[in-house]
Amino acid sequence: MEKNTLNVKGMSCGHCIKTIEGSVGKLSGVNSVKVNLDSGTVEVEFNPNDVNLDSIKETIDDQGYDVQ
């Protein structure tokens, strides 16, 4: 498993948390997703053999958030 913390702009509420955790959590190979609104980060634990970081970033971006 690999762990990565992404800086994400545009998150402000519970809906943002549900949207990101729901969409990223559905990706094959993602073990856990935790959104922290206060720090503007998304912590993702995933299996790099099943999904890559670019796919995770793209999924967040597709939901309307800006991944740094």
PDB file of N, CA, C and O in Angstrom:
ATOM      1  N   MET A   1       0.834  -1.190   0.000  1.00  0.00           N
ATOM      2  CA  MET A   1       0.000   0.000   0.000  1.00  0.00           C
ATOM      3  C   MET A   1       0.876   1.250   0.000  1.00  0.00           C
ATOM      4  O   MET A   1       1.935   1.271   0.594  1.00  0.00           O
ATOM      5  N   GLU A   2       0.385   2.245  -0.658  1.00  0.00           N
ATOM      6  CA  GLU A   2       1.062   3.534  -0.714  1.00  0.00           C
ATOM      7  C   GLU A   2       0.117   4.576  -0.134  1.00  0.00           C
ATOM      8  O   GLU A   2      -1.093   4.499  -0.321  1.00  0.00           O
ATOM      9  N   LYS A   3       0.676   5.540   0.597  1.00  0.00           N
ATOM     10  CA  LYS A   3      -0.117   6.617   1.182  1.00  0.00           C
ATOM     11  C   LYS A   3       0.352   7.928   0.592  1.00  0.00           C
ATOM     12  O   LYS A   3       1.552   8.141   0.425  1.00  0.00           O
ATOM     13  N   ASN A   4      -0.608   8.793   0.256  1.00  0.00           N
ATOM     14  CA  ASN A   4      -0.263  10.085  -0.303  1.00  0.00           C
ATOM     15  C   ASN A   4      -1.249  11.127   0.200  1.00  0.00           C
ATOM     16  O   ASN A   4      -2.437  10.840   0.316  1.00  0.00           O
ATOM     17  N   THR A   5      -0.754  12.323   0.474  1.00  0.00           N
ATOM     18  CA  THR A   5      -1.614  13.426   0.893  1.00  0.00           C
ATOM     19  C   THR A   5      -1.618  14.474  -0.206  1.00  0.00           C
ATOM     20  O   THR A   5      -0.563  14.971  -0.604  1.00  0.00           O
ATOM     21  N   LEU A   6      -2.811  14.772  -0.712  1.00  0.00           N
ATOM     22  CA  LEU A   6      -2.971  15.727  -1.799  1.00  0.00           C
ATOM     23  C   LEU A   6      -3.540  17.036  -1.268  1.00  0.00           C
ATOM     24  O   LEU A   6      -4.430  17.027  -0.414  1.00  0.00           O
ATOM     25  N   ASN A   7      -3.050  18.150  -1.764  1.00  0.00           N
ATOM     26  CA  ASN A   7      -3.623  19.455  -1.450  1.00  0.00           C
ATOM     27  C   ASN A   7      -4.728  19.728  -2.465  1.00  0.00           C
ATOM     28  O   ASN A   7      -4.487  19.658  -3.667  1.00  0.00           O
ATOM     29  N   VAL A   8      -5.932  19.994  -1.957  1.00  0.00           N
ATOM     30  CA  VAL A   8      -7.088  20.182  -2.830  1.00  0.00           C
ATOM     31  C   VAL A   8      -7.786  21.494  -2.468  1.00  0.00           C
ATOM     32  O   VAL A   8      -8.133  21.723  -1.317  1.00  0.00           O
ATOM     33  N   LYS A   9      -8.002  22.329  -3.475  1.00  0.00           N
ATOM     34  CA  LYS A   9      -8.694  23.607  -3.265  1.00  0.00           C
ATOM     35  C   LYS A   9     -10.147  23.471  -3.681  1.00  0.00           C
ATOM     36  O   LYS A   9     -10.477  22.719  -4.591  1.00  0.00           O
ATOM     37  N   GLY A  10     -11.005  24.198  -2.989  1.00  0.00           N
ATOM     38  CA  GLY A  10     -12.417  24.230  -3.340  1.00  0.00           C
ATOM     39  C   GLY A  10     -13.315  23.423  -2.423  1.00  0.00           C
ATOM     40  O   GLY A  10     -14.525  23.418  -2.593  1.00  0.00           O
ATOM     41  N   MET A  11     -12.730  22.748  -1.439  1.00  0.00           N
ATOM     42  CA  MET A  11     -13.533  21.960  -0.494  1.00  0.00           C
ATOM     43  C   MET A  11     -13.968  22.854   0.654  1.00  0.00           C
ATOM     44  O   MET A  11     -13.154  23.583   1.216  1.00  0.00           O
ATOM     45  N   SER A  12     -15.284  22.802   0.991  1.00  0.00           N
ATOM     46  CA  SER A  12     -15.740  23.702   2.048  1.00  0.00           C
ATOM     47  C   SER A  12     -16.816  23.137   2.961  1.00  0.00           C
ATOM     48  O   SER A  12     -17.162  23.771   3.951  1.00  0.00           O
ATOM     49  N   CYS A  13     -17.369  21.962   2.632  1.00  0.00           N
ATOM     50  CA  CYS A  13     -18.509  21.494   3.424  1.00  0.00           C
ATOM     51  C   CYS A  13     -18.602  19.961   3.429  1.00  0.00           C
ATOM     52  O   CYS A  13     -17.807  19.278   2.801  1.00  0.00           O
ATOM     53  N   GLY A  14     -19.602  19.480   4.118  1.00  0.00           N
ATOM     54  CA  GLY A  14     -19.840  18.043   4.211  1.00  0.00           C
ATOM     55  C   GLY A  14     -20.120  17.407   2.864  1.00  0.00           C
ATOM     56  O   GLY A  14     -19.750  16.257   2.624  1.00  0.00           O
ATOM     57  N   HIS A  15     -20.776  18.161   1.988  1.00  0.00           N
ATOM     58  CA  HIS A  15     -21.047  17.634   0.644  1.00  0.00           C
ATOM     59  C   HIS A  15     -19.740  17.379  -0.100  1.00  0.00           C
ATOM     60  O   HIS A  15     -19.605  16.387  -0.820  1.00  0.00           O
ATOM     61  N   CYS A  16     -18.774  18.265   0.077  1.00  0.00           N
ATOM     62  CA  CYS A  16     -17.464  18.104  -0.554  1.00  0.00           C
ATOM     63  C   CYS A  16     -16.800  16.812  -0.066  1.00  0.00           C
ATOM     64  O   CYS A  16     -16.231  16.065  -0.862  1.00  0.00           O
ATOM     65  N   ILE A  17     -16.888  16.574   1.223  1.00  0.00           N
ATOM     66  CA  ILE A  17     -16.303  15.365   1.802  1.00  0.00           C
ATOM     67  C   ILE A  17     -16.945  14.126   1.187  1.00  0.00           C
ATOM     68  O   ILE A  17     -16.249  13.213   0.727  1.00  0.00           O
ATOM     69  N   LYS A  18     -18.270  14.088   1.168  1.00  0.00           N
ATOM     70  CA  LYS A  18     -18.988  12.928   0.620  1.00  0.00           C
ATOM     71  C   LYS A  18     -18.678  12.721  -0.860  1.00  0.00           C
ATOM     72  O   LYS A  18     -18.503  11.592  -1.308  1.00  0.00           O
ATOM     73  N   THR A  19     -18.602  13.812  -1.611  1.00  0.00           N
ATOM     74  CA  THR A  19     -18.332  13.722  -3.040  1.00  0.00           C
ATOM     75  C   THR A  19     -16.953  13.127  -3.307  1.00  0.00           C
ATOM     76  O   THR A  19     -16.810  12.194  -4.100  1.00  0.00           O
ATOM     77  N   ILE A  20     -15.941  13.655  -2.652  1.00  0.00           N
ATOM     78  CA  ILE A  20     -14.569  13.195  -2.886  1.00  0.00           C
ATOM     79  C   ILE A  20     -14.363  11.789  -2.324  1.00  0.00           C
ATOM     80  O   ILE A  20     -13.847  10.909  -3.020  1.00  0.00           O
ATOM     81  N   GLU A  21     -14.767  11.571  -1.077  1.00  0.00           N
ATOM     82  CA  GLU A  21     -14.571  10.244  -0.492  1.00  0.00           C
ATOM     83  C   GLU A  21     -15.353   9.180  -1.258  1.00  0.00           C
ATOM     84  O   GLU A  21     -14.882   8.068  -1.436  1.00  0.00           O
ATOM     85  N   GLY A  22     -16.541   9.552  -1.743  1.00  0.00           N
ATOM     86  CA  GLY A  22     -17.356   8.603  -2.495  1.00  0.00           C
ATOM     87  C   GLY A  22     -16.762   8.261  -3.843  1.00  0.00           C
ATOM     88  O   GLY A  22     -16.658   7.088  -4.209  1.00  0.00           O
ATOM     89  N   SER A  23     -16.348   9.273  -4.585  1.00  0.00           N
ATOM     90  CA  SER A  23     -15.835   9.026  -5.939  1.00  0.00           C
ATOM     91  C   SER A  23     -14.470   8.348  -5.923  1.00  0.00           C
ATOM     92  O   SER A  23     -14.228   7.404  -6.676  1.00  0.00           O
ATOM     93  N   VAL A  24     -13.567   8.797  -5.072  1.00  0.00           N
ATOM     94  CA  VAL A  24     -12.235   8.192  -5.007  1.00  0.00           C
ATOM     95  C   VAL A  24     -12.320   6.807  -4.374  1.00  0.00           C
ATOM     96  O   VAL A  24     -11.641   5.874  -4.799  1.00  0.00           O
ATOM     97  N   GLY A  25     -13.183   6.660  -3.385  1.00  0.00           N
ATOM     98  CA  GLY A  25     -13.340   5.372  -2.707  1.00  0.00           C
ATOM     99  C   GLY A  25     -13.850   4.266  -3.611  1.00  0.00           C
ATOM    100  O   GLY A  25     -13.626   3.086  -3.341  1.00  0.00           O
ATOM    101  N   LYS A  26     -14.510   4.623  -4.714  1.00  0.00           N
ATOM    102  CA  LYS A  26     -15.025   3.628  -5.658  1.00  0.00           C
ATOM    103  C   LYS A  26     -13.954   3.102  -6.609  1.00  0.00           C
ATOM    104  O   LYS A  26     -14.171   2.101  -7.282  1.00  0.00           O
ATOM    105  N   LEU A  27     -12.821   3.789  -6.675  1.00  0.00           N
ATOM    106  CA  LEU A  27     -11.766   3.344  -7.579  1.00  0.00           C
ATOM    107  C   LEU A  27     -11.173   2.023  -7.096  1.00  0.00           C
ATOM    108  O   LEU A  27     -10.908   1.861  -5.909  1.00  0.00           O
ATOM    109  N   SER A  28     -10.966   1.120  -8.025  1.00  0.00           N
ATOM    110  CA  SER A  28     -10.361  -0.163  -7.690  1.00  0.00           C
ATOM    111  C   SER A  28      -8.930   0.063  -7.205  1.00  0.00           C
ATOM    112  O   SER A  28      -8.159   0.779  -7.840  1.00  0.00           O
ATOM    113  N   GLY A  29      -8.599  -0.508  -6.066  1.00  0.00           N
ATOM    114  CA  GLY A  29      -7.257  -0.370  -5.510  1.00  0.00           C
ATOM    115  C   GLY A  29      -7.143   0.670  -4.417  1.00  0.00           C
ATOM    116  O   GLY A  29      -6.128   0.739  -3.725  1.00  0.00           O
ATOM    117  N   VAL A  30      -8.182   1.501  -4.243  1.00  0.00           N
ATOM    118  CA  VAL A  30      -8.152   2.511  -3.178  1.00  0.00           C
ATOM    119  C   VAL A  30      -8.634   1.859  -1.885  1.00  0.00           C
ATOM    120  O   VAL A  30      -9.723   1.304  -1.829  1.00  0.00           O
ATOM    121  N   ASN A  31      -7.797   1.912  -0.863  1.00  0.00           N
ATOM    122  CA  ASN A  31      -8.112   1.295   0.424  1.00  0.00           C
ATOM    123  C   ASN A  31      -8.847   2.261   1.345  1.00  0.00           C
ATOM    124  O   ASN A  31      -9.794   1.873   2.017  1.00  0.00           O
ATOM    125  N   SER A  32      -8.406   3.526   1.374  1.00  0.00           N
ATOM    126  CA  SER A  32      -9.067   4.511   2.231  1.00  0.00           C
ATOM    127  C   SER A  32      -8.871   5.921   1.687  1.00  0.00           C
ATOM    128  O   SER A  32      -7.890   6.203   1.006  1.00  0.00           O
ATOM    129  N   VAL A  33      -9.848   6.781   2.004  1.00  0.00           N
ATOM    130  CA  VAL A  33      -9.810   8.192   1.602  1.00  0.00           C
ATOM    131  C   VAL A  33     -10.280   9.007   2.790  1.00  0.00           C
ATOM    132  O   VAL A  33     -11.324   8.714   3.367  1.00  0.00           O
ATOM    133  N   LYS A  34      -9.511  10.023   3.166  1.00  0.00           N
ATOM    134  CA  LYS A  34      -9.919  10.878   4.278  1.00  0.00           C
ATOM    135  C   LYS A  34      -9.719  12.335   3.884  1.00  0.00           C
ATOM    136  O   LYS A  34      -8.614  12.757   3.572  1.00  0.00           O
ATOM    137  N   VAL A  35     -10.820  13.089   3.893  1.00  0.00           N
ATOM    138  CA  VAL A  35     -10.788  14.516   3.559  1.00  0.00           C
ATOM    139  C   VAL A  35     -10.667  15.321   4.845  1.00  0.00           C
ATOM    140  O   VAL A  35     -11.364  15.058   5.819  1.00  0.00           O
ATOM    141  N   ASN A  36      -9.773  16.308   4.853  1.00  0.00           N
ATOM    142  CA  ASN A  36      -9.630  17.218   5.983  1.00  0.00           C
ATOM    143  C   ASN A  36      -9.882  18.634   5.461  1.00  0.00           C
ATOM    144  O   ASN A  36      -9.031  19.209   4.782  1.00  0.00           O
ATOM    145  N   LEU A  37     -11.057  19.173   5.775  1.00  0.00           N
ATOM    146  CA  LEU A  37     -11.414  20.512   5.295  1.00  0.00           C
ATOM    147  C   LEU A  37     -10.515  21.594   5.878  1.00  0.00           C
ATOM    148  O   LEU A  37     -10.169  22.559   5.186  1.00  0.00           O
ATOM    149  N   ASP A  38     -10.150  21.456   7.149  1.00  0.00           N
ATOM    150  CA  ASP A  38      -9.344  22.482   7.816  1.00  0.00           C
ATOM    151  C   ASP A  38      -7.989  22.681   7.130  1.00  0.00           C
ATOM    152  O   ASP A  38      -7.529  23.811   6.966  1.00  0.00           O
ATOM    153  N   SER A  39      -7.354  21.579   6.743  1.00  0.00           N
ATOM    154  CA  SER A  39      -6.036  21.688   6.114  1.00  0.00           C
ATOM    155  C   SER A  39      -6.121  21.690   4.587  1.00  0.00           C
ATOM    156  O   SER A  39      -5.122  21.918   3.911  1.00  0.00           O
ATOM    157  N   GLY A  40      -7.312  21.418   4.043  1.00  0.00           N
ATOM    158  CA  GLY A  40      -7.474  21.381   2.593  1.00  0.00           C
ATOM    159  C   GLY A  40      -6.751  20.219   1.950  1.00  0.00           C
ATOM    160  O   GLY A  40      -6.197  20.347   0.864  1.00  0.00           O
ATOM    161  N   THR A  41      -6.745  19.082   2.656  1.00  0.00           N
ATOM    162  CA  THR A  41      -6.024  17.924   2.146  1.00  0.00           C
ATOM    163  C   THR A  41      -6.928  16.703   2.006  1.00  0.00           C
ATOM    164  O   THR A  41      -7.968  16.603   2.663  1.00  0.00           O
ATOM    165  N   VAL A  42      -6.479  15.799   1.149  1.00  0.00           N
ATOM    166  CA  VAL A  42      -7.125  14.500   0.986  1.00  0.00           C
ATOM    167  C   VAL A  42      -6.037  13.452   1.130  1.00  0.00           C
ATOM    168  O   VAL A  42      -5.058  13.446   0.379  1.00  0.00           O
ATOM    169  N   GLU A  43      -6.187  12.593   2.132  1.00  0.00           N
ATOM    170  CA  GLU A  43      -5.218  11.516   2.353  1.00  0.00           C
ATOM    171  C   GLU A  43      -5.772  10.249   1.718  1.00  0.00           C
ATOM    172  O   GLU A  43      -6.899   9.852   1.998  1.00  0.00           O
ATOM    173  N   VAL A  44      -4.972   9.640   0.856  1.00  0.00           N
ATOM    174  CA  VAL A  44      -5.407   8.452   0.133  1.00  0.00           C
ATOM    175  C   VAL A  44      -4.428   7.324   0.364  1.00  0.00           C
ATOM    176  O   VAL A  44      -3.207   7.514   0.273  1.00  0.00           O
ATOM    177  N   GLU A  45      -4.960   6.150   0.685  1.00  0.00           N
ATOM    178  CA  GLU A  45      -4.142   4.949   0.783  1.00  0.00           C
ATOM    179  C   GLU A  45      -4.602   4.018  -0.335  1.00  0.00           C
ATOM    180  O   GLU A  45      -5.796   3.731  -0.453  1.00  0.00           O
ATOM    181  N   PHE A  46      -3.651   3.585  -1.166  1.00  0.00           N
ATOM    182  CA  PHE A  46      -4.029   2.806  -2.340  1.00  0.00           C
ATOM    183  C   PHE A  46      -2.945   1.813  -2.727  1.00  0.00           C
ATOM    184  O   PHE A  46      -1.796   1.931  -2.306  1.00  0.00           O
ATOM    185  N   ASN A  47      -3.339   0.847  -3.546  1.00  0.00           N
ATOM    186  CA  ASN A  47      -2.416  -0.143  -4.066  1.00  0.00           C
ATOM    187  C   ASN A  47      -1.947   0.346  -5.437  1.00  0.00           C
ATOM    188  O   ASN A  47      -2.739   0.377  -6.377  1.00  0.00           O
ATOM    189  N   PRO A  48      -0.667   0.713  -5.564  1.00  0.00           N
ATOM    190  CA  PRO A  48      -0.179   1.262  -6.829  1.00  0.00           C
ATOM    191  C   PRO A  48      -0.201   0.255  -7.984  1.00  0.00           C
ATOM    192  O   PRO A  48      -0.071   0.643  -9.141  1.00  0.00           O
ATOM    193  N   ASN A  49      -0.385  -1.016  -7.686  1.00  0.00           N
ATOM    194  CA  ASN A  49      -0.505  -2.020  -8.744  1.00  0.00           C
ATOM    195  C   ASN A  49      -1.884  -1.977  -9.395  1.00  0.00           C
ATOM    196  O   ASN A  49      -2.060  -2.485 -10.504  1.00  0.00           O
ATOM    197  N   ASP A  50      -2.866  -1.399  -8.689  1.00  0.00           N
ATOM    198  CA  ASP A  50      -4.240  -1.360  -9.188  1.00  0.00           C
ATOM    199  C   ASP A  50      -4.682   0.014  -9.690  1.00  0.00           C
ATOM    200  O   ASP A  50      -5.518   0.112 -10.578  1.00  0.00           O
ATOM    201  N   VAL A  51      -4.152   1.064  -9.090  1.00  0.00           N
ATOM    202  CA  VAL A  51      -4.554   2.427  -9.468  1.00  0.00           C
ATOM    203  C   VAL A  51      -3.352   3.353  -9.267  1.00  0.00           C
ATOM    204  O   VAL A  51      -2.560   3.158  -8.347  1.00  0.00           O
ATOM    205  N   ASN A  52      -3.214   4.343 -10.150  1.00  0.00           N
ATOM    206  CA  ASN A  52      -2.087   5.268  -9.983  1.00  0.00           C
ATOM    207  C   ASN A  52      -2.573   6.615  -9.452  1.00  0.00           C
ATOM    208  O   ASN A  52      -3.766   6.915  -9.478  1.00  0.00           O
ATOM    209  N   LEU A  53      -1.635   7.393  -8.979  1.00  0.00           N
ATOM    210  CA  LEU A  53      -1.952   8.680  -8.352  1.00  0.00           C
ATOM    211  C   LEU A  53      -2.608   9.636  -9.354  1.00  0.00           C
ATOM    212  O   LEU A  53      -3.495  10.403  -8.984  1.00  0.00           O
ATOM    213  N   ASP A  54      -2.199   9.575 -10.607  1.00  0.00           N
ATOM    214  CA  ASP A  54      -2.800  10.448 -11.619  1.00  0.00           C
ATOM    215  C   ASP A  54      -4.295  10.171 -11.779  1.00  0.00           C
ATOM    216  O   ASP A  54      -5.091  11.093 -11.954  1.00  0.00           O
ATOM    217  N   SER A  55      -4.693   8.903 -11.724  1.00  0.00           N
ATOM    218  CA  SER A  55      -6.117   8.547 -11.821  1.00  0.00           C
ATOM    219  C   SER A  55      -6.900   9.094 -10.633  1.00  0.00           C
ATOM    220  O   SER A  55      -8.036   9.547 -10.789  1.00  0.00           O
ATOM    221  N   ILE A  56      -6.292   9.050  -9.455  1.00  0.00           N
ATOM    222  CA  ILE A  56      -6.941   9.568  -8.250  1.00  0.00           C
ATOM    223  C   ILE A  56      -7.108  11.091  -8.372  1.00  0.00           C
ATOM    224  O   ILE A  56      -8.188  11.629  -8.112  1.00  0.00           O
ATOM    225  N   LYS A  57      -6.048  11.759  -8.800  1.00  0.00           N
ATOM    226  CA  LYS A  57      -6.111  13.216  -8.984  1.00  0.00           C
ATOM    227  C   LYS A  57      -7.168  13.585 -10.020  1.00  0.00           C
ATOM    228  O   LYS A  57      -7.930  14.536  -9.839  1.00  0.00           O
ATOM    229  N   GLU A  58      -7.214  12.842 -11.118  1.00  0.00           N
ATOM    230  CA  GLU A  58      -8.178  13.113 -12.179  1.00  0.00           C
ATOM    231  C   GLU A  58      -9.613  12.933 -11.677  1.00  0.00           C
ATOM    232  O   GLU A  58     -10.503  13.711 -12.023  1.00  0.00           O
ATOM    233  N   THR A  59      -9.834  11.931 -10.844  1.00  0.00           N
ATOM    234  CA  THR A  59     -11.164  11.695 -10.285  1.00  0.00           C
ATOM    235  C   THR A  59     -11.596  12.870  -9.413  1.00  0.00           C
ATOM    236  O   THR A  59     -12.746  13.312  -9.486  1.00  0.00           O
ATOM    237  N   ILE A  60     -10.689  13.396  -8.604  1.00  0.00           N
ATOM    238  CA  ILE A  60     -11.002  14.556  -7.763  1.00  0.00           C
ATOM    239  C   ILE A  60     -11.256  15.776  -8.652  1.00  0.00           C
ATOM    240  O   ILE A  60     -12.216  16.516  -8.445  1.00  0.00           O
ATOM    241  N   ASP A  61     -10.424  15.958  -9.646  1.00  0.00           N
ATOM    242  CA  ASP A  61     -10.569  17.076 -10.581  1.00  0.00           C
ATOM    243  C   ASP A  61     -11.912  17.008 -11.313  1.00  0.00           C
ATOM    244  O   ASP A  61     -12.576  18.030 -11.507  1.00  0.00           O
ATOM    245  N   ASP A  62     -12.326  15.809 -11.697  1.00  0.00           N
ATOM    246  CA  ASP A  62     -13.600  15.614 -12.397  1.00  0.00           C
ATOM    247  C   ASP A  62     -14.797  16.009 -11.534  1.00  0.00           C
ATOM    248  O   ASP A  62     -15.877  16.294 -12.064  1.00  0.00           O
ATOM    249  N   GLN A  63     -14.622  16.034 -10.214  1.00  0.00           N
ATOM    250  CA  GLN A  63     -15.701  16.421  -9.307  1.00  0.00           C
ATOM    251  C   GLN A  63     -15.757  17.941  -9.129  1.00  0.00           C
ATOM    252  O   GLN A  63     -16.609  18.455  -8.404  1.00  0.00           O
ATOM    253  N   GLY A  64     -14.825  18.659  -9.756  1.00  0.00           N
ATOM    254  CA  GLY A  64     -14.849  20.124  -9.715  1.00  0.00           C
ATOM    255  C   GLY A  64     -13.902  20.756  -8.723  1.00  0.00           C
ATOM    256  O   GLY A  64     -13.996  21.951  -8.430  1.00  0.00           O
ATOM    257  N   TYR A  65     -12.960  19.977  -8.215  1.00  0.00           N
ATOM    258  CA  TYR A  65     -11.987  20.495  -7.242  1.00  0.00           C
ATOM    259  C   TYR A  65     -10.630  20.636  -7.898  1.00  0.00           C
ATOM    260  O   TYR A  65     -10.330  19.973  -8.880  1.00  0.00           O
ATOM    261  N   ASP A  66      -9.811  21.495  -7.348  1.00  0.00           N
ATOM    262  CA  ASP A  66      -8.501  21.779  -7.907  1.00  0.00           C
ATOM    263  C   ASP A  66      -7.420  21.071  -7.095  1.00  0.00           C
ATOM    264  O   ASP A  66      -7.142  21.458  -5.962  1.00  0.00           O
ATOM    265  N   VAL A  67      -6.816  20.058  -7.697  1.00  0.00           N
ATOM    266  CA  VAL A  67      -5.755  19.299  -7.021  1.00  0.00           C
ATOM    267  C   VAL A  67      -4.436  19.997  -7.300  1.00  0.00           C
ATOM    268  O   VAL A  67      -4.075  20.253  -8.442  1.00  0.00           O
ATOM    269  N   GLN A  68      -3.709  20.303  -6.228  1.00  0.00           N
ATOM    270  CA  GLN A  68      -2.415  20.995  -6.363  1.00  0.00           C
ATOM    271  C   GLN A  68      -1.301  20.008  -6.561  1.00  0.00           C
ATOM    272  O   GLN A  68      -1.237  19.001  -5.971  1.00  0.00           O
TER     273      GLN A  68
END
